[in-house]
PDB file of C-alpha atoms in Angstrom:
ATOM      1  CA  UNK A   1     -34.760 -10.851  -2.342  1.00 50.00           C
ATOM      2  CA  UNK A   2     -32.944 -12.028  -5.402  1.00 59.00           C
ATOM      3  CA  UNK A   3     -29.557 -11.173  -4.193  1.00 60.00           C
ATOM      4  CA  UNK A   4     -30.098 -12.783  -1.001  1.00 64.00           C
ATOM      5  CA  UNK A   5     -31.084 -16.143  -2.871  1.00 68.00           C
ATOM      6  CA  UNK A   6     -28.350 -15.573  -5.192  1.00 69.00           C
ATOM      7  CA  UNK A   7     -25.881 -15.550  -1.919  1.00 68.00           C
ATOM      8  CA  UNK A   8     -27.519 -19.025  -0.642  1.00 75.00           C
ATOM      9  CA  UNK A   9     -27.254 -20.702  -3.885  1.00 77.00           C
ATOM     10  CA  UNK A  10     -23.846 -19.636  -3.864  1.00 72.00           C
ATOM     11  CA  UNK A  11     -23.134 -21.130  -0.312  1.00 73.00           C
ATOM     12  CA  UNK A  12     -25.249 -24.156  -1.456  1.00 79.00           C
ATOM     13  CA  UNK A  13     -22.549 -24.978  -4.563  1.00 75.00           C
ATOM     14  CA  UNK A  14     -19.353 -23.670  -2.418  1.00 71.00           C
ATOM     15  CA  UNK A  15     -20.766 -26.679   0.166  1.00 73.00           C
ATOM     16  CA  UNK A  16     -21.342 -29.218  -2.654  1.00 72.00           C
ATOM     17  CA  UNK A  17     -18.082 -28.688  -4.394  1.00 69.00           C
ATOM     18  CA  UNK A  18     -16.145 -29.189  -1.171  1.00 69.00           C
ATOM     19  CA  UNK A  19     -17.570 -31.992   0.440  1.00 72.00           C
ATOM     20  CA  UNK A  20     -18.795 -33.889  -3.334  1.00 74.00           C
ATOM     21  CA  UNK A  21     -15.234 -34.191  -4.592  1.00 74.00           C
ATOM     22  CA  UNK A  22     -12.915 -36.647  -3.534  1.00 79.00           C
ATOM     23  CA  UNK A  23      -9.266 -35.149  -1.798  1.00 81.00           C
ATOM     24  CA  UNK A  24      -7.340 -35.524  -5.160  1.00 86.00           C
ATOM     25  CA  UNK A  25     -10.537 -33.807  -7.425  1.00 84.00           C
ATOM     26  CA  UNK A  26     -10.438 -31.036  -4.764  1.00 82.00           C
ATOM     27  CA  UNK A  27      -7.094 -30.359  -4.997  1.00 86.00           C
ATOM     28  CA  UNK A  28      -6.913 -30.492  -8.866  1.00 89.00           C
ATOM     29  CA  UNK A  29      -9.747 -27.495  -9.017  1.00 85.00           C
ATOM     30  CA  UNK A  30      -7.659 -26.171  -6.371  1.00 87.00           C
ATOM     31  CA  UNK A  31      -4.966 -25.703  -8.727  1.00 91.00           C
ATOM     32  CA  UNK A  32      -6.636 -25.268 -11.940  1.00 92.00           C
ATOM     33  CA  UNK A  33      -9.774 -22.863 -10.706  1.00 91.00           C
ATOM     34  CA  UNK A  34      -8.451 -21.339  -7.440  1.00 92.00           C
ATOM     35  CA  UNK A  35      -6.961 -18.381  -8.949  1.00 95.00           C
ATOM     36  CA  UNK A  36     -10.209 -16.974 -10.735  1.00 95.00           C
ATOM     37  CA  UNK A  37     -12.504 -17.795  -8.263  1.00 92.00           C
ATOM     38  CA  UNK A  38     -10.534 -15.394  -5.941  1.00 96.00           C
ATOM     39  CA  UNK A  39     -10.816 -13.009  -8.626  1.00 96.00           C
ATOM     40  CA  UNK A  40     -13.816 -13.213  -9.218  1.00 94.00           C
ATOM     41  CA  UNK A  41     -14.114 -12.618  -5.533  1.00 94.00           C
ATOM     42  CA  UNK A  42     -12.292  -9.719  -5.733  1.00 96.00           C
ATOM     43  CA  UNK A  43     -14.022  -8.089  -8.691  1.00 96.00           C
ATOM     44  CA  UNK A  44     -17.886  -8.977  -6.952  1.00 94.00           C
ATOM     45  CA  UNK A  45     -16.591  -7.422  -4.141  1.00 96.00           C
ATOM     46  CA  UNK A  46     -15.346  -4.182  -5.705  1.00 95.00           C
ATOM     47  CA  UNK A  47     -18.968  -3.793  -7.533  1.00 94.00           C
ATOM     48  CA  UNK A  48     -20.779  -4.884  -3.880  1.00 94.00           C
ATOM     49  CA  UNK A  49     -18.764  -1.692  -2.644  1.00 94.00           C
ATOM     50  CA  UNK A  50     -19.476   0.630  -5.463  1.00 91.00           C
ATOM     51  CA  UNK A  51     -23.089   0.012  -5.316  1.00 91.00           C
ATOM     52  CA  UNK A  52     -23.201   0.048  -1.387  1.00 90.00           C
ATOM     53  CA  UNK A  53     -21.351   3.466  -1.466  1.00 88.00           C
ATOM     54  CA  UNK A  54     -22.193   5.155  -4.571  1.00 84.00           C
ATOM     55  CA  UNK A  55     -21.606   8.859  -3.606  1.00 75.00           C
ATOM     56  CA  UNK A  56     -18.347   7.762  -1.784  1.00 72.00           C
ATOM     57  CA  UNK A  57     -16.485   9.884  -4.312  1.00 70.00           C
ATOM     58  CA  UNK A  58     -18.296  13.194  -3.430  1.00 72.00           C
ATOM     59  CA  UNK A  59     -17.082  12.835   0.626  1.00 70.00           C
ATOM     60  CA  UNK A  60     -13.896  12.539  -0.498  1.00 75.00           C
ATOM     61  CA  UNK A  61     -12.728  16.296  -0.003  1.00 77.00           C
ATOM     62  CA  UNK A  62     -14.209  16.197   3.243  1.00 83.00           C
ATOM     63  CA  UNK A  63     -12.650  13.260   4.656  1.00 87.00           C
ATOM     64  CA  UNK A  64      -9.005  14.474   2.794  1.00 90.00           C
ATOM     65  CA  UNK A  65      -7.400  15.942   5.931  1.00 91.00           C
ATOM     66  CA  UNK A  66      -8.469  12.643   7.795  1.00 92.00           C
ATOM     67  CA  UNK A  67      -7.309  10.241   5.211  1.00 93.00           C
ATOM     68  CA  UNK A  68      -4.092  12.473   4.827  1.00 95.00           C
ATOM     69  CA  UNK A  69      -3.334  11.998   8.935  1.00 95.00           C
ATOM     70  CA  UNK A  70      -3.676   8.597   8.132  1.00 96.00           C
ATOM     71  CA  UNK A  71      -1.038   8.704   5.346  1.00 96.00           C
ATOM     72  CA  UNK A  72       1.701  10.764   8.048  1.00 97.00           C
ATOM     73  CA  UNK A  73       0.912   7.693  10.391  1.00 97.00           C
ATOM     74  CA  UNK A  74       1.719   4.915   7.775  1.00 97.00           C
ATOM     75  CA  UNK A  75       4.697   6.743   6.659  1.00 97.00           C
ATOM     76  CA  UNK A  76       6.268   7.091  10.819  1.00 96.00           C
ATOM     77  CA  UNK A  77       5.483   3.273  10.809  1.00 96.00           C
ATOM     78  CA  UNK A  78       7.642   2.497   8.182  1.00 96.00           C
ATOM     79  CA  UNK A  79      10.231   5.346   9.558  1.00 96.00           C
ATOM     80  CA  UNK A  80       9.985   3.582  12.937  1.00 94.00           C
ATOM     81  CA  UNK A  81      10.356  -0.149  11.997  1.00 94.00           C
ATOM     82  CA  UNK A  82      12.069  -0.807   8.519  1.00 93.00           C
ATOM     83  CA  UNK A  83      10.408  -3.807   6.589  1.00 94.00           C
ATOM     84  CA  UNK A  84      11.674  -7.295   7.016  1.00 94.00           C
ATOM     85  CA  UNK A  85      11.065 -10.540   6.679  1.00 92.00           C
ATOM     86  CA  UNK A  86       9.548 -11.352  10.683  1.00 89.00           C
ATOM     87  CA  UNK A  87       8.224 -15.048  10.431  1.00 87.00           C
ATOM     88  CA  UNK A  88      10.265 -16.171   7.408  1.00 81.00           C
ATOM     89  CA  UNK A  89       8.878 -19.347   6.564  1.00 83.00           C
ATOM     90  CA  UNK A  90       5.458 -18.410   6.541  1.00 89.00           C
ATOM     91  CA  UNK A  91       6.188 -14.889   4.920  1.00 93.00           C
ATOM     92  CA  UNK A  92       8.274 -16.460   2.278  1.00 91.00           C
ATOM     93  CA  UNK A  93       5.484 -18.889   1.329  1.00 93.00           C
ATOM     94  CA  UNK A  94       3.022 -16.981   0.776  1.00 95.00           C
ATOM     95  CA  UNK A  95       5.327 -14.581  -1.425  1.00 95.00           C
ATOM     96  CA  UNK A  96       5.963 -17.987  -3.420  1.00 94.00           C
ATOM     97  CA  UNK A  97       2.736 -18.839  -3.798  1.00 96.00           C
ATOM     98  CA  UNK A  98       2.172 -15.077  -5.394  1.00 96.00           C
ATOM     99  CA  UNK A  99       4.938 -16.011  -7.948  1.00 95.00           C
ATOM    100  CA  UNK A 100       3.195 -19.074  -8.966  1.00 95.00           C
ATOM    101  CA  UNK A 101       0.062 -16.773  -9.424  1.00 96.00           C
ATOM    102  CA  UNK A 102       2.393 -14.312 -11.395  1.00 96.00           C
ATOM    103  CA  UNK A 103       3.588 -16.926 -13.369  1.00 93.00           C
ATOM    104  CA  UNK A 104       1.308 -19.294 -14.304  1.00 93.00           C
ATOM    105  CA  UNK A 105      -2.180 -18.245 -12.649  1.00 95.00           C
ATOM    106  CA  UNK A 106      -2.691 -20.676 -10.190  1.00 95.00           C
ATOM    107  CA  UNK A 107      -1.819 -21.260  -6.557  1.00 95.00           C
ATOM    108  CA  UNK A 108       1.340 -23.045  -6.332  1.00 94.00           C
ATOM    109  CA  UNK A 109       5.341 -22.430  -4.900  1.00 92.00           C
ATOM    110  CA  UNK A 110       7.909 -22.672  -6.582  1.00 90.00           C
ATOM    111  CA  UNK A 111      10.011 -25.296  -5.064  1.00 88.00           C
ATOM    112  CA  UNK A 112      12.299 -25.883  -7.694  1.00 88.00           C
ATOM    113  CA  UNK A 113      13.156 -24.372 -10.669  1.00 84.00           C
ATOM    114  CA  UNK A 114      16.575 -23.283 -13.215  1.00 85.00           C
ATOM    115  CA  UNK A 115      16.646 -19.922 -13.422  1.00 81.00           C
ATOM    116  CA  UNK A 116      18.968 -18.744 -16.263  1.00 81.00           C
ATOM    117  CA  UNK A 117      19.676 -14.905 -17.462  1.00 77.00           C
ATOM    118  CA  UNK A 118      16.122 -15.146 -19.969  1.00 78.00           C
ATOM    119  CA  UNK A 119      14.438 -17.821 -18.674  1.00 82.00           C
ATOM    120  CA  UNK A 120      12.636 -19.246 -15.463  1.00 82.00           C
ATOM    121  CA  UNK A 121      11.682 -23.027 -16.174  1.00 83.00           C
ATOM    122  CA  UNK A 122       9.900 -24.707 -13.247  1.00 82.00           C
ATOM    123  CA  UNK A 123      11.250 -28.556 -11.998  1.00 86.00           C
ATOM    124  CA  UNK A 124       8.945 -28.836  -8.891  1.00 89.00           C
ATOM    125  CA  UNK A 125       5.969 -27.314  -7.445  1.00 88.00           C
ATOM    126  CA  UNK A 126       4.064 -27.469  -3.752  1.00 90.00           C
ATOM    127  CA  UNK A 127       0.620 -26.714  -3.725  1.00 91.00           C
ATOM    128  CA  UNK A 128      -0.636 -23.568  -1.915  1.00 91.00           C
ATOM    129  CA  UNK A 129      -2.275 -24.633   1.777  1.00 89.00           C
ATOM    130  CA  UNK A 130      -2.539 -20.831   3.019  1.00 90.00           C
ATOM    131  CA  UNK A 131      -5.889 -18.488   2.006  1.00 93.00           C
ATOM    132  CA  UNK A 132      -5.585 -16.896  -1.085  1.00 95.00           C
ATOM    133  CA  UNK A 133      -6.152 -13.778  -1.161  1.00 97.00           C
ATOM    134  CA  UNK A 134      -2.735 -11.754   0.323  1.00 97.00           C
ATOM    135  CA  UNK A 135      -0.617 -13.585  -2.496  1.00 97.00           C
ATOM    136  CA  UNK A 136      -3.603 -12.733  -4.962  1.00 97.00           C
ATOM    137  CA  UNK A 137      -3.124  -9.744  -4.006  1.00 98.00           C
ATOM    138  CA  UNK A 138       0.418  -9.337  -4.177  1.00 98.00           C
ATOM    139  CA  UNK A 139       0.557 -10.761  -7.521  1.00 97.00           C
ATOM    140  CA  UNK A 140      -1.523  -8.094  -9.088  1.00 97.00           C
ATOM    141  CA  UNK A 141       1.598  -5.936  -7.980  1.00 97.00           C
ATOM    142  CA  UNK A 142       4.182  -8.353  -9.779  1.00 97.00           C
ATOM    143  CA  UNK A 143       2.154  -7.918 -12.907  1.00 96.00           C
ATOM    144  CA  UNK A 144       2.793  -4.059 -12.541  1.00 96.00           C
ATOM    145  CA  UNK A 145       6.590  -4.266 -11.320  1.00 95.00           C
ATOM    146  CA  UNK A 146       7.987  -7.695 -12.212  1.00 92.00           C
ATOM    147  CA  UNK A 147       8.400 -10.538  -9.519  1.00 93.00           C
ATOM    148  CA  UNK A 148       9.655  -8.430  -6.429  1.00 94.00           C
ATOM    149  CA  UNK A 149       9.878  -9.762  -2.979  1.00 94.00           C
ATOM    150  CA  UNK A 150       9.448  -5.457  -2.078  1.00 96.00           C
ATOM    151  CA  UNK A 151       5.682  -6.254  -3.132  1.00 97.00           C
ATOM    152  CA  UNK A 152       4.498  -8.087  -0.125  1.00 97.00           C
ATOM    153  CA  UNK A 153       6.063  -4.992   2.217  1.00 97.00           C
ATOM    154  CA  UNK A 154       4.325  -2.623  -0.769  1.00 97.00           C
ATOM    155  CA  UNK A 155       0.631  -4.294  -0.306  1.00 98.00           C
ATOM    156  CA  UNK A 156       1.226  -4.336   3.882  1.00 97.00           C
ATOM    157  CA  UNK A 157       1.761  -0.425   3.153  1.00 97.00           C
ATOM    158  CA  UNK A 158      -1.143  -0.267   1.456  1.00 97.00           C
ATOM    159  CA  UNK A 159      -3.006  -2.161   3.204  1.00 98.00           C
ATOM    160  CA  UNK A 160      -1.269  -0.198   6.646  1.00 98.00           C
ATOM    161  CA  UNK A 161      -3.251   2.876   5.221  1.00 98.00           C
ATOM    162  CA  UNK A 162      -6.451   1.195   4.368  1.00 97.00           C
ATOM    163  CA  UNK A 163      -6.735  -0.060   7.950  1.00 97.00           C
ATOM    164  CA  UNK A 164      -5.750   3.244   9.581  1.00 97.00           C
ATOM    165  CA  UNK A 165      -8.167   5.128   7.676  1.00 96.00           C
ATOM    166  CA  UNK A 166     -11.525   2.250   7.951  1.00 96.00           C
ATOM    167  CA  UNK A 167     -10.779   2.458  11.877  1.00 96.00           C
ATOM    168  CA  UNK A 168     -11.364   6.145  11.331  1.00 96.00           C
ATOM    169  CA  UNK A 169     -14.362   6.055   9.129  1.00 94.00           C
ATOM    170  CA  UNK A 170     -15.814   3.049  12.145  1.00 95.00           C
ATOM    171  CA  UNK A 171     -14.974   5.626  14.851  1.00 95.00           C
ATOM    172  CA  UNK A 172     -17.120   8.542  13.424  1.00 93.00           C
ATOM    173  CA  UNK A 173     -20.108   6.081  13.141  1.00 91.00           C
ATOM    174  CA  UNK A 174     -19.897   6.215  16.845  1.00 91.00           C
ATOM    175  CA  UNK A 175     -18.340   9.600  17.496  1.00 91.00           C
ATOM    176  CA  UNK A 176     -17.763  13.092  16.125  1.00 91.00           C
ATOM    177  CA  UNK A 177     -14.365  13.519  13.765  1.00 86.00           C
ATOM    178  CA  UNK A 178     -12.696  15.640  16.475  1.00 88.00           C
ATOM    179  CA  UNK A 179     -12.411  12.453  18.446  1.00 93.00           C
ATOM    180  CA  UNK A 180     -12.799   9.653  15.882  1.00 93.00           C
ATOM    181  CA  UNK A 181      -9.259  10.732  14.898  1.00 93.00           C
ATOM    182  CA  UNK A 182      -8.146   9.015  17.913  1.00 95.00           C
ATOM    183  CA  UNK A 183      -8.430   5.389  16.629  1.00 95.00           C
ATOM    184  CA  UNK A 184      -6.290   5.142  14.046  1.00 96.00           C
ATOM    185  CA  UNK A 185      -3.446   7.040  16.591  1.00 96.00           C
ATOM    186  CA  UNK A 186      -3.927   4.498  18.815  1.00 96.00           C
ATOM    187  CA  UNK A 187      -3.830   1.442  16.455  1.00 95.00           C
ATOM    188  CA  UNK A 188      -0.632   2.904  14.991  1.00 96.00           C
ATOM    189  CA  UNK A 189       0.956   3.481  18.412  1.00 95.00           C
ATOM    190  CA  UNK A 190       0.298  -0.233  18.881  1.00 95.00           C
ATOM    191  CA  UNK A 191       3.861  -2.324  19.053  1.00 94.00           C
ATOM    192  CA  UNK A 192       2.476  -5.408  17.297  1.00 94.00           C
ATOM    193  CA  UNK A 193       0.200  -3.447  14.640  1.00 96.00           C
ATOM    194  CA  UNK A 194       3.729  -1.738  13.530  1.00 96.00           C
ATOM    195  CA  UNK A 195       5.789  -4.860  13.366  1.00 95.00           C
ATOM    196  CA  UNK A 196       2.940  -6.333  11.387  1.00 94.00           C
ATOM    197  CA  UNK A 197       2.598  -3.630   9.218  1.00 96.00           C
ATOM    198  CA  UNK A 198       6.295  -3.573   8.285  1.00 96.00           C
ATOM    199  CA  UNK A 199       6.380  -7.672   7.928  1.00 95.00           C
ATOM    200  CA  UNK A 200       5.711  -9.436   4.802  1.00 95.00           C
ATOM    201  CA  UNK A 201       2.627 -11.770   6.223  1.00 93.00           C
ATOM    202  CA  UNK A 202      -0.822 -11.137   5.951  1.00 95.00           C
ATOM    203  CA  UNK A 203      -2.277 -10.045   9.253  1.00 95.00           C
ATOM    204  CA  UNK A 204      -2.370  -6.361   8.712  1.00 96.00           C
ATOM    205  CA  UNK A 205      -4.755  -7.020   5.297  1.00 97.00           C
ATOM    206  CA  UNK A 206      -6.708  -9.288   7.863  1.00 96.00           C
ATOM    207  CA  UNK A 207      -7.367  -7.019  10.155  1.00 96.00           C
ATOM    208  CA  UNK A 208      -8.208  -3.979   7.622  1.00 97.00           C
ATOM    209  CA  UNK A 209     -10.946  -6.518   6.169  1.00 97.00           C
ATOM    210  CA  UNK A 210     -12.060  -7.482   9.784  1.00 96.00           C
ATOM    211  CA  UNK A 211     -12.456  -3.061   9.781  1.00 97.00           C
ATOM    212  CA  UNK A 212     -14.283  -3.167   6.914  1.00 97.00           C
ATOM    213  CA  UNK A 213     -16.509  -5.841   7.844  1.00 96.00           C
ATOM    214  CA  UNK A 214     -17.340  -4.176  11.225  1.00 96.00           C
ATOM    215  CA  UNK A 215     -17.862  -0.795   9.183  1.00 96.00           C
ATOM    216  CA  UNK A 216     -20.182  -2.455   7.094  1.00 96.00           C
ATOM    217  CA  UNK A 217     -22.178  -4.241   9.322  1.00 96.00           C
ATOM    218  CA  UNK A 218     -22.542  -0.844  11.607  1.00 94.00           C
ATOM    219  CA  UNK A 219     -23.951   0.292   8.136  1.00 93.00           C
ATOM    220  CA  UNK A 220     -26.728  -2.752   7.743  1.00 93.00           C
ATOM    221  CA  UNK A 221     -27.315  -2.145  11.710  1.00 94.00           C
ATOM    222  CA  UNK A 222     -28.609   1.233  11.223  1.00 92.00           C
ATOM    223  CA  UNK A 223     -30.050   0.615   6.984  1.00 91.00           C
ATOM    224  CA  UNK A 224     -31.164  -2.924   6.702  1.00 91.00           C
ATOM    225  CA  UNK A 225     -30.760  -3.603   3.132  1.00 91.00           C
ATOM    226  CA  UNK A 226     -29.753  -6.075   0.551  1.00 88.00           C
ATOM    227  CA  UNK A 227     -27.298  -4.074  -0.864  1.00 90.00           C
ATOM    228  CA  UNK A 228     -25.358  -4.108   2.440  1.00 92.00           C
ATOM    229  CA  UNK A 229     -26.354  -7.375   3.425  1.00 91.00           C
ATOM    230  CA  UNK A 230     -24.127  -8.501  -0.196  1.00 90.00           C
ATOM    231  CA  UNK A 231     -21.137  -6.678   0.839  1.00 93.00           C
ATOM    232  CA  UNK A 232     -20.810  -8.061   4.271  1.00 94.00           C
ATOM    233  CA  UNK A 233     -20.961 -11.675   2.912  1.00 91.00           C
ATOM    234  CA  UNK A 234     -18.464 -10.431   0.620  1.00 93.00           C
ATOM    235  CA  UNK A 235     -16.364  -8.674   2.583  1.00 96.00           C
ATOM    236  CA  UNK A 236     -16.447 -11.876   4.866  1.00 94.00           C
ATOM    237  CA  UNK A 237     -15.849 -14.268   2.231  1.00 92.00           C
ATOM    238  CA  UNK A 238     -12.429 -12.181   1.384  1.00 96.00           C
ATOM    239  CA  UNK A 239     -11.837 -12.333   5.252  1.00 95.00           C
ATOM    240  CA  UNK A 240     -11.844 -15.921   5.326  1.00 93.00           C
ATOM    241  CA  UNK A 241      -9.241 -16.307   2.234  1.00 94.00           C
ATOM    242  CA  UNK A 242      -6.873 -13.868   4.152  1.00 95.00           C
ATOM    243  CA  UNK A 243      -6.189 -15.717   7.229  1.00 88.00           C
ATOM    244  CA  UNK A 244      -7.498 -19.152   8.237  1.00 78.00           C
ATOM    245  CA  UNK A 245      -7.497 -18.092  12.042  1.00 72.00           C
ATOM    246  CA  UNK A 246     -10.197 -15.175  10.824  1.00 58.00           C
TER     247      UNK A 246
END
């Protein structure tokens, strides 16, 4: 009961803060708040996930040959269609608004700036007006590697994998592993999946959320509880800040 009144009062303040704040306010939280609130985001969902499946560790051997076809699919996707830049302006966007994350933790691109041989000094900036969470995302990578424009085709691979295998782990809620199998073949077969996955946008981590949201709502279906009631708003709440059309 407390988590779901925890969840309201949450959607209660999101509500206020939006519609409260005059256009200019807004978009000065935007900037200065934006980038830890989809953190925070990020790290409630992570717990919501641990606590939902907490002997998700102990199914791992089980599920290894599974998630291991899933791996040999990613891998002929990326054999098949080499990564590239499909929609540029709205890929390159988004991997500008993950440098501005990079750099200076907030949700702006870089539309000007002198870049010297030990120094990047910023002249002009455009605020972000895309969901947050694929350049989030993409800067955690910079902060492991450096600013690369390779990170956005890294995170699709990633996220390539995650969606293979969730469309797997939804199919066996529904039908026996020796023909659950069959989903993620099919999704990888898919023309526009592979050109997706192999793109630098953000609809393949949309669609492996949109998975996970189905695979956890199957899960509240047949277990009503608030545990799994938590992660679906959260899973949703990351859904919306992939892709505005979600």
């Amino acid at each position: 009961a407390s988590t779901t009144g925890n969840l309201w009062l949450g959607l209660l303040a999101a509500i206020l803060l939006g519609f409260l704040a005059s256009p200019a306010r807004a978009e000065q939280w935007f900037l200065s708040y934006g980038y830890y609130f989809v953190l925070a985001g990020n790290i409630l969902w992570v717990f919501a996930m641990a606590r939902l499946y907490p002997g998700a560790s102990k199914g791992l051997k089980q599920l290894a040959p599974w998630a291991m076809l899933c791996l040999v699919l990613t891998a002929c996707i990326f054999l098949t269609s080499s990564p590239a830049w499909r929609v540029l302006s709205d890929e390159t966007n988004l991997l500008g608004v993950s440098q501005g994350m990079y750099r200076a933790l907030s949700p702006v691109a870089y539309t000007k700036a002198l870049v010297t041989q030990t120094d990047f000094v910023p002249l002009a900036t455009a605020t972000a007006h895309r969901p947050l969470e694929f350049p989030f995302l993409v800067s955690l990578l910079h902060c492991l590697t450096g600013f690369r424009p390779g990170n956005a085709f890294l995170l699709n691979g990633i996220a390539t994998f995650a969606c293979l295998f969730t469309a797997f782990l939804l199919a066996t809620r529904f039908a026996p592993a020796k023909l659950a199998w069959l989903a993620p073949v099919l999704l990888a077969v898919s023309p526009i999946f592979v050109l997706s996955a192999t793109s630098g946008g953000y609809e393949i981590l949309s669609i492996a959320f949109t998975l996970a949201a189905f695979l956890v709502l199957a899960k509240h279906l047949a277990s009503p509880s608030a545990h799994s009631l938590e992660g679906l708003f959260l899973t949703l709440v990351l859904l919306a800040q992939t892709r505005y059309e979600s």
